[in-house]
Short mmCIF file of C-alpha atoms in Angstrom, two decimals:
data_model
loop_
_atom_site.label_atom_id
_atom_site.label_comp_id
_atom_site.label_asym_id
_atom_site.label_seq_id
_atom_site.Cartn_x
_atom_site.Cartn_y
_atom_site.Cartn_z
CA UNK E 885 -21.74 -27.50 -28.31
CA UNK E 886 -22.32 -30.84 -30.01
CA UNK E 887 -23.56 -28.92 -33.05
CA UNK E 888 -20.38 -26.84 -32.98
CA UNK E 889 -18.34 -30.04 -32.82
CA UNK E 890 -20.16 -31.40 -35.87
CA UNK E 891 -19.50 -28.03 -37.53
CA UNK E 892 -15.78 -28.63 -37.12
CA UNK E 893 -15.91 -32.20 -38.37
CA UNK E 894 -18.22 -32.12 -41.41
CA UNK E 895 -17.16 -29.06 -43.49
CA UNK E 896 -13.64 -30.36 -44.33
CA UNK E 897 -15.28 -33.66 -45.36
CA UNK E 898 -18.14 -32.09 -47.35
CA UNK E 899 -15.92 -29.42 -48.93
CA UNK E 900 -12.48 -30.93 -49.55
CA UNK E 901 -9.75 -28.60 -50.79
CA UNK E 902 -10.05 -28.66 -54.61
CA UNK E 903 -8.30 -25.46 -55.78
CA UNK E 904 -8.04 -26.79 -59.35
CA UNK E 905 -11.79 -27.37 -59.68
CA UNK E 906 -13.68 -24.29 -58.52
CA UNK E 907 -17.01 -25.60 -59.89
CA UNK E 908 -16.73 -28.74 -57.76
CA UNK E 909 -15.88 -26.63 -54.72
CA UNK E 910 -18.92 -24.42 -55.35
CA UNK E 911 -21.12 -27.52 -55.71
CA UNK E 912 -19.81 -28.94 -52.42
CA UNK E 913 -20.33 -25.64 -50.58
CA UNK E 914 -23.90 -25.55 -51.90
CA UNK E 915 -24.58 -29.03 -50.52
CA UNK E 916 -23.21 -27.99 -47.13
CA UNK E 917 -25.30 -24.81 -46.96
CA UNK E 918 -28.52 -26.43 -48.17
CA UNK E 919 -28.00 -29.21 -45.62
CA UNK E 920 -27.55 -26.63 -42.87
CA UNK E 921 -30.72 -24.82 -43.98
CA UNK E 922 -32.76 -28.04 -43.90
CA UNK E 923 -31.55 -29.00 -40.40
CA UNK E 924 -32.11 -25.45 -39.09
CA UNK E 925 -35.66 -25.34 -40.49
CA UNK E 926 -36.46 -28.72 -38.94
CA UNK E 927 -35.19 -27.51 -35.54
CA UNK E 928 -37.24 -24.33 -35.89
CA UNK E 929 -40.47 -26.31 -36.30
CA UNK E 930 -39.53 -28.72 -33.49
CA UNK E 931 -38.97 -25.78 -31.15
CA UNK E 932 -42.41 -24.38 -31.93
CA UNK E 933 -44.19 -27.72 -31.52
CA UNK E 934 -42.34 -29.43 -28.66
CA UNK E 935 -41.29 -26.76 -26.16
CA UNK E 936 -43.67 -25.30 -23.59
CA UNK E 937 -43.52 -21.76 -22.19
CA UNK E 938 -42.59 -22.90 -18.68
CA UNK E 939 -42.87 -25.98 -16.42
CA UNK E 940 -46.12 -26.72 -14.61
CA UNK E 941 -44.52 -26.17 -11.21
CA UNK E 942 -41.73 -23.69 -10.34
CA UNK E 943 -38.40 -25.57 -10.26
CA UNK E 944 -37.06 -23.61 -7.29
CA UNK E 945 -38.01 -21.24 -4.49
CA UNK E 946 -36.46 -18.29 -6.33
CA UNK E 947 -38.61 -18.98 -9.42
CA UNK E 948 -41.73 -19.30 -7.26
CA UNK E 949 -41.04 -15.82 -5.89
CA UNK E 950 -40.70 -14.35 -9.38
CA UNK E 951 -43.90 -16.00 -10.64
CA UNK E 952 -45.98 -14.24 -7.97
CA UNK E 953 -45.34 -10.94 -9.76
CA UNK E 954 -47.86 -10.14 -12.54
CA UNK E 955 -46.31 -10.02 -16.04
CA UNK E 956 -47.49 -6.44 -16.60
CA UNK E 957 -45.21 -5.28 -13.77
CA UNK E 958 -42.14 -6.36 -15.76
CA UNK E 959 -40.34 -3.66 -17.73
CA UNK E 960 -37.61 -4.72 -20.15
CA UNK E 961 -36.26 -1.17 -20.27
CA UNK E 962 -36.11 -0.90 -16.48
CA UNK E 963 -34.48 -4.32 -16.28
CA UNK E 964 -31.73 -3.17 -18.68
CA UNK E 965 -31.21 0.00 -16.61
CA UNK E 966 -30.99 -2.01 -13.39
CA UNK E 967 -28.44 -4.37 -14.90
CA UNK E 968 -26.22 -1.53 -16.12
CA UNK E 969 -26.29 -0.05 -12.61
CA UNK E 970 -25.03 -3.37 -11.25
CA UNK E 971 -21.22 -3.01 -11.16
CA UNK E 972 -20.47 -6.73 -10.56
CA UNK E 973 -22.60 -7.58 -13.60
CA UNK E 974 -20.79 -5.01 -15.76
CA UNK E 975 -17.45 -6.57 -14.77
CA UNK E 976 -18.82 -10.01 -15.61
CA UNK E 977 -20.30 -8.72 -18.88
CA UNK E 978 -16.86 -7.58 -20.04
CA UNK E 979 -14.92 -10.59 -18.71
CA UNK E 980 -17.46 -13.04 -20.18
CA UNK E 981 -17.27 -11.23 -23.53
CA UNK E 982 -13.48 -11.47 -23.49
CA UNK E 983 -13.36 -15.20 -22.72
CA UNK E 984 -16.17 -16.25 -25.04
CA UNK E 985 -15.01 -13.89 -27.79
CA UNK E 986 -11.54 -15.43 -27.54
CA UNK E 987 -13.08 -18.91 -27.83
CA UNK E 988 -15.05 -17.84 -30.92
CA UNK E 989 -11.91 -16.37 -32.46
CA UNK E 990 -9.79 -19.48 -31.80
CA UNK E 991 -12.56 -21.70 -33.19
CA UNK E 992 -12.95 -19.58 -36.32
CA UNK E 993 -9.22 -19.38 -37.09
CA UNK E 994 -8.24 -22.86 -35.93
CA UNK E 995 -8.10 -24.27 -39.45
CA UNK E 996 -5.86 -21.40 -40.60
CA UNK E 997 -3.56 -21.83 -37.58
CA UNK E 998 -3.21 -25.59 -38.10
CA UNK E 999 -2.66 -25.42 -41.86
CA UNK E 1000 0.01 -22.73 -41.41
CA UNK E 1001 2.22 -25.21 -39.53
CA UNK E 1002 0.83 -28.50 -40.90
CA UNK E 1003 0.22 -28.09 -44.63
CA UNK E 1004 -2.52 -30.24 -46.14
CA UNK E 1005 -3.99 -31.23 -42.76
CA UNK E 1006 -7.42 -29.63 -43.21
CA UNK E 1007 -9.24 -32.79 -42.11
CA UNK E 1008 -7.10 -33.11 -38.97
CA UNK E 1009 -7.75 -29.44 -38.26
CA UNK E 1010 -11.46 -30.28 -38.19
CA UNK E 1011 -10.75 -33.20 -35.89
CA UNK E 1012 -8.77 -30.96 -33.55
CA UNK E 1013 -11.73 -28.59 -33.49
CA UNK E 1014 -13.97 -31.56 -32.71
CA UNK E 1015 -11.65 -32.55 -29.85
CA UNK E 1016 -11.68 -28.99 -28.54
CA UNK E 1017 -15.48 -28.82 -28.40
CA UNK E 1018 -16.13 -32.35 -27.12
CA UNK E 1019 -13.64 -31.77 -24.30
CA UNK E 1020 -15.50 -28.52 -23.65
CA UNK E 1021 -18.81 -30.39 -23.38
CA UNK E 1022 -17.26 -32.57 -20.68
CA UNK E 1023 -15.88 -29.45 -19.00
CA UNK E 1024 -19.31 -27.80 -19.05
CA UNK E 1025 -20.94 -30.79 -17.35
CA UNK E 1026 -18.22 -31.09 -14.70
CA UNK E 1027 -18.28 -27.35 -13.96
CA UNK E 1028 -22.07 -27.44 -13.66
CA UNK E 1029 -21.97 -30.37 -11.24
CA UNK E 1030 -19.24 -28.65 -9.23
CA UNK E 1031 -21.33 -25.47 -8.94
CA UNK E 1032 -24.38 -27.44 -7.79
CA UNK E 1033 -22.27 -29.13 -5.14
CA UNK E 1034 -20.21 -26.18 -3.83
CA UNK E 1035 -22.06 -22.96 -4.81
CA UNK E 1036 -18.59 -21.37 -5.18
CA UNK E 1037 -19.50 -19.27 -8.21
CA UNK E 1038 -16.78 -16.63 -8.15
CA UNK E 1039 -13.99 -18.98 -7.08
CA UNK E 1040 -14.86 -21.55 -9.74
CA UNK E 1041 -15.24 -18.91 -12.44
CA UNK E 1042 -11.88 -17.34 -11.55
CA UNK E 1043 -10.03 -20.68 -11.42
CA UNK E 1044 -11.44 -21.79 -14.78
CA UNK E 1045 -10.51 -18.38 -16.25
CA UNK E 1046 -6.91 -18.76 -15.03
CA UNK E 1047 -6.68 -22.33 -16.32
CA UNK E 1048 -8.01 -21.19 -19.71
CA UNK E 1049 -5.26 -18.55 -19.81
CA UNK E 1050 -2.62 -21.18 -19.03
CA UNK E 1051 -4.17 -23.55 -21.58
CA UNK E 1052 -4.02 -20.92 -24.33
CA UNK E 1053 -0.38 -20.13 -23.49
CA UNK E 1054 0.56 -23.82 -23.72
CA UNK E 1055 -1.41 -24.21 -26.98
CA UNK E 1056 0.29 -21.12 -28.43
CA UNK E 1057 3.87 -22.17 -27.70
CA UNK E 1058 3.47 -25.84 -28.67
CA UNK E 1059 1.54 -25.28 -31.91
CA UNK E 1060 4.67 -25.18 -34.11
CA UNK E 1061 6.53 -28.15 -32.58
CA UNK E 1062 5.63 -30.36 -35.55
CA UNK E 1063 3.63 -32.98 -33.64
CA UNK E 1064 -0.10 -33.08 -34.39
CA UNK E 1065 -0.75 -35.29 -31.35
CA UNK E 1066 0.51 -32.45 -29.13
CA UNK E 1067 -1.95 -30.07 -30.79
CA UNK E 1068 -4.78 -32.56 -30.20
CA UNK E 1069 -3.91 -32.74 -26.48
CA UNK E 1070 -3.38 -29.00 -25.92
CA UNK E 1071 -6.50 -28.20 -27.98
CA UNK E 1072 -8.54 -30.60 -25.85
CA UNK E 1073 -7.26 -29.04 -22.61
CA UNK E 1074 -7.95 -25.55 -23.96
CA UNK E 1075 -11.49 -26.49 -24.99
CA UNK E 1076 -12.16 -28.19 -21.66
CA UNK E 1077 -11.63 -24.95 -19.75
CA UNK E 1078 -12.74 -22.31 -22.28
CA UNK E 1079 -16.02 -24.05 -23.11
CA UNK E 1080 -16.46 -25.10 -19.49
CA UNK E 1081 -16.50 -21.40 -18.63
CA UNK E 1082 -19.61 -20.67 -20.73
CA UNK E 1083 -22.25 -22.10 -18.34
CA UNK E 1084 -20.34 -20.66 -15.37
CA UNK E 1085 -20.73 -17.16 -16.76
CA UNK E 1086 -24.48 -17.56 -17.28
CA UNK E 1087 -25.04 -19.04 -13.82
CA UNK E 1088 -22.90 -16.42 -12.08
CA UNK E 1089 -24.78 -13.66 -13.92
CA UNK E 1090 -28.15 -15.00 -12.77
CA UNK E 1091 -26.89 -15.15 -9.18
CA UNK E 1092 -25.64 -11.57 -9.00
CA UNK E 1093 -28.58 -10.03 -10.93
CA UNK E 1094 -31.57 -11.82 -9.31
CA UNK E 1095 -34.49 -10.99 -9.39
CA UNK E 1096 -33.90 -9.57 -12.89
CA UNK E 1097 -34.90 -11.87 -15.76
CA UNK E 1098 -32.35 -14.52 -16.73
CA UNK E 1099 -33.27 -13.86 -20.35
CA UNK E 1100 -32.15 -10.25 -20.11
CA UNK E 1101 -28.82 -10.95 -18.43
CA UNK E 1102 -28.11 -13.92 -20.72
CA UNK E 1103 -28.99 -11.86 -23.79
CA UNK E 1104 -26.55 -9.14 -22.77
CA UNK E 1105 -23.82 -11.71 -22.13
CA UNK E 1106 -24.39 -13.19 -25.59
CA UNK E 1107 -24.28 -9.74 -27.17
CA UNK E 1108 -21.00 -8.98 -25.40
CA UNK E 1109 -19.55 -12.31 -26.58
CA UNK E 1110 -20.55 -11.60 -30.19
CA UNK E 1111 -19.02 -8.10 -30.14
CA UNK E 1112 -15.73 -9.30 -28.65
CA UNK E 1113 -15.80 -12.32 -30.94
CA UNK E 1114 -16.08 -10.17 -34.08
CA UNK E 1115 -13.31 -7.79 -32.98
CA UNK E 1116 -10.99 -10.58 -31.79
CA UNK E 1117 -11.51 -12.64 -34.96
CA UNK E 1118 -10.70 -9.67 -37.19
CA UNK E 1119 -7.61 -8.63 -35.21
CA UNK E 1120 -6.30 -12.15 -34.61
CA UNK E 1121 -6.91 -13.02 -38.27
CA UNK E 1122 -4.91 -9.98 -39.35
CA UNK E 1123 -2.04 -10.80 -36.95
CA UNK E 1124 -2.05 -14.46 -38.01
CA UNK E 1125 -1.93 -13.56 -41.70
CA UNK E 1126 0.65 -10.77 -41.45
CA UNK E 1127 2.90 -12.32 -38.78
CA UNK E 1128 2.12 -15.78 -37.39
CA UNK E 1129 -0.50 -17.73 -35.42
CA UNK E 1130 1.64 -17.13 -32.31
CA UNK E 1131 1.20 -13.36 -32.62
CA UNK E 1132 -2.58 -13.71 -32.86
CA UNK E 1133 -2.75 -16.05 -29.88
CA UNK E 1134 -0.56 -13.81 -27.73
CA UNK E 1135 -2.99 -10.99 -28.49
CA UNK E 1136 -5.80 -13.16 -27.07
CA UNK E 1137 -3.68 -14.15 -24.06
CA UNK E 1138 -3.20 -10.49 -23.15
CA UNK E 1139 -6.95 -9.87 -23.22
CA UNK E 1140 -7.72 -13.00 -21.20
CA UNK E 1141 -5.25 -11.78 -18.55
CA UNK E 1142 -7.31 -8.57 -18.37
CA UNK E 1143 -10.40 -10.75 -17.97
CA UNK E 1144 -8.79 -12.54 -15.00
CA UNK E 1145 -8.30 -9.20 -13.24
CA UNK E 1146 -11.89 -8.13 -13.92
CA UNK E 1147 -13.23 -11.46 -12.66
CA UNK E 1148 -11.22 -11.12 -9.45
CA UNK E 1149 -12.85 -7.71 -8.85
CA UNK E 1150 -16.44 -9.05 -9.05
CA UNK E 1151 -18.28 -8.93 -5.73
CA UNK E 1152 -19.91 -12.32 -5.17
CA UNK E 1153 -23.45 -11.55 -3.98
CA UNK E 1154 -25.36 -14.80 -4.49
CA UNK E 1155 -28.90 -13.39 -4.41
CA UNK E 1156 -30.69 -16.34 -6.00
CA UNK E 1157 -28.88 -18.85 -3.81
CA UNK E 1158 -29.83 -16.84 -0.71
CA UNK E 1159 -33.50 -16.96 -1.71
CA UNK E 1160 -33.38 -20.69 -2.39
CA UNK E 1161 -31.73 -21.14 1.00
CA UNK E 1162 -34.49 -19.15 2.70
CA UNK E 1163 -32.30 -16.11 3.38
CA UNK E 1164 -34.76 -13.67 1.81
CA UNK E 1165 -34.45 -9.91 1.98
CA UNK E 1166 -37.36 -7.47 1.88
CA UNK E 1167 -36.98 -6.80 -1.85
CA UNK E 1168 -37.87 -10.34 -2.90
CA UNK E 1169 -39.92 -11.68 0.03
CA UNK E 1170 -43.15 -12.15 -1.89
CA UNK E 1171 -44.30 -15.66 -0.93
CA UNK E 1172 -45.86 -16.64 2.39
CA UNK E 1173 -44.49 -19.47 4.49
CA UNK E 1174 -47.40 -21.73 3.53
CA UNK E 1175 -46.73 -21.12 -0.17
#
């Protein structure tokens, strides 16, 4: 998320709006892209050198149970089939895709929305995006701490979903008031809840799909988010261009309302939490008491 925040802040600075000098604009875009390539390559090598496959000791009881199973017993295909038979996960897969796709769409089109109502404010549009993501980083941490403390996965996910819906409504209907400070505040509130939802979705998915691999469920959630993000960005972009930013945002609000309903329908079966608490059923009871 910090990288996303930097991605809002730096491009307007590195590539200022120079419509009368296309060669300068091309040069600036080249610098930005080459810089991104260098940083990405450095991170690639750091990942290969620094990170280990897994910690020396299992971090939790539920992970200890999973590590007793030999790797050859794991089937990616069967894991996918099991997940698609899991109705609560399917509901979460769609609702997560809607929320995260809406966040991607708002982030992508934020500059266009701001400049429509505040001409020549490209740099401030980047700062508003920075505010949105930094507030979201705080929201992610607070939501994570709250989950650790309460274990109320469904309730927290649903409340944050509803607050994101309200935040987007407020952002939508205050965007054209003519006060940038209002956009900064409403954008920060929106980011706090929409970005705060991201770790909630991953954690909730792991809970309701255990003992399936977290990598599989997280991968499917990411795929869903990318699909919804592409569709939402295209449709919202078209509505924003042809009508107004308000029309595009109302489109997203309608979909997020659908996501609220789907989230409310999810059955909260906290399988991983039950294992960590010692409430183990026969399907996952694979470690002796001494272990």
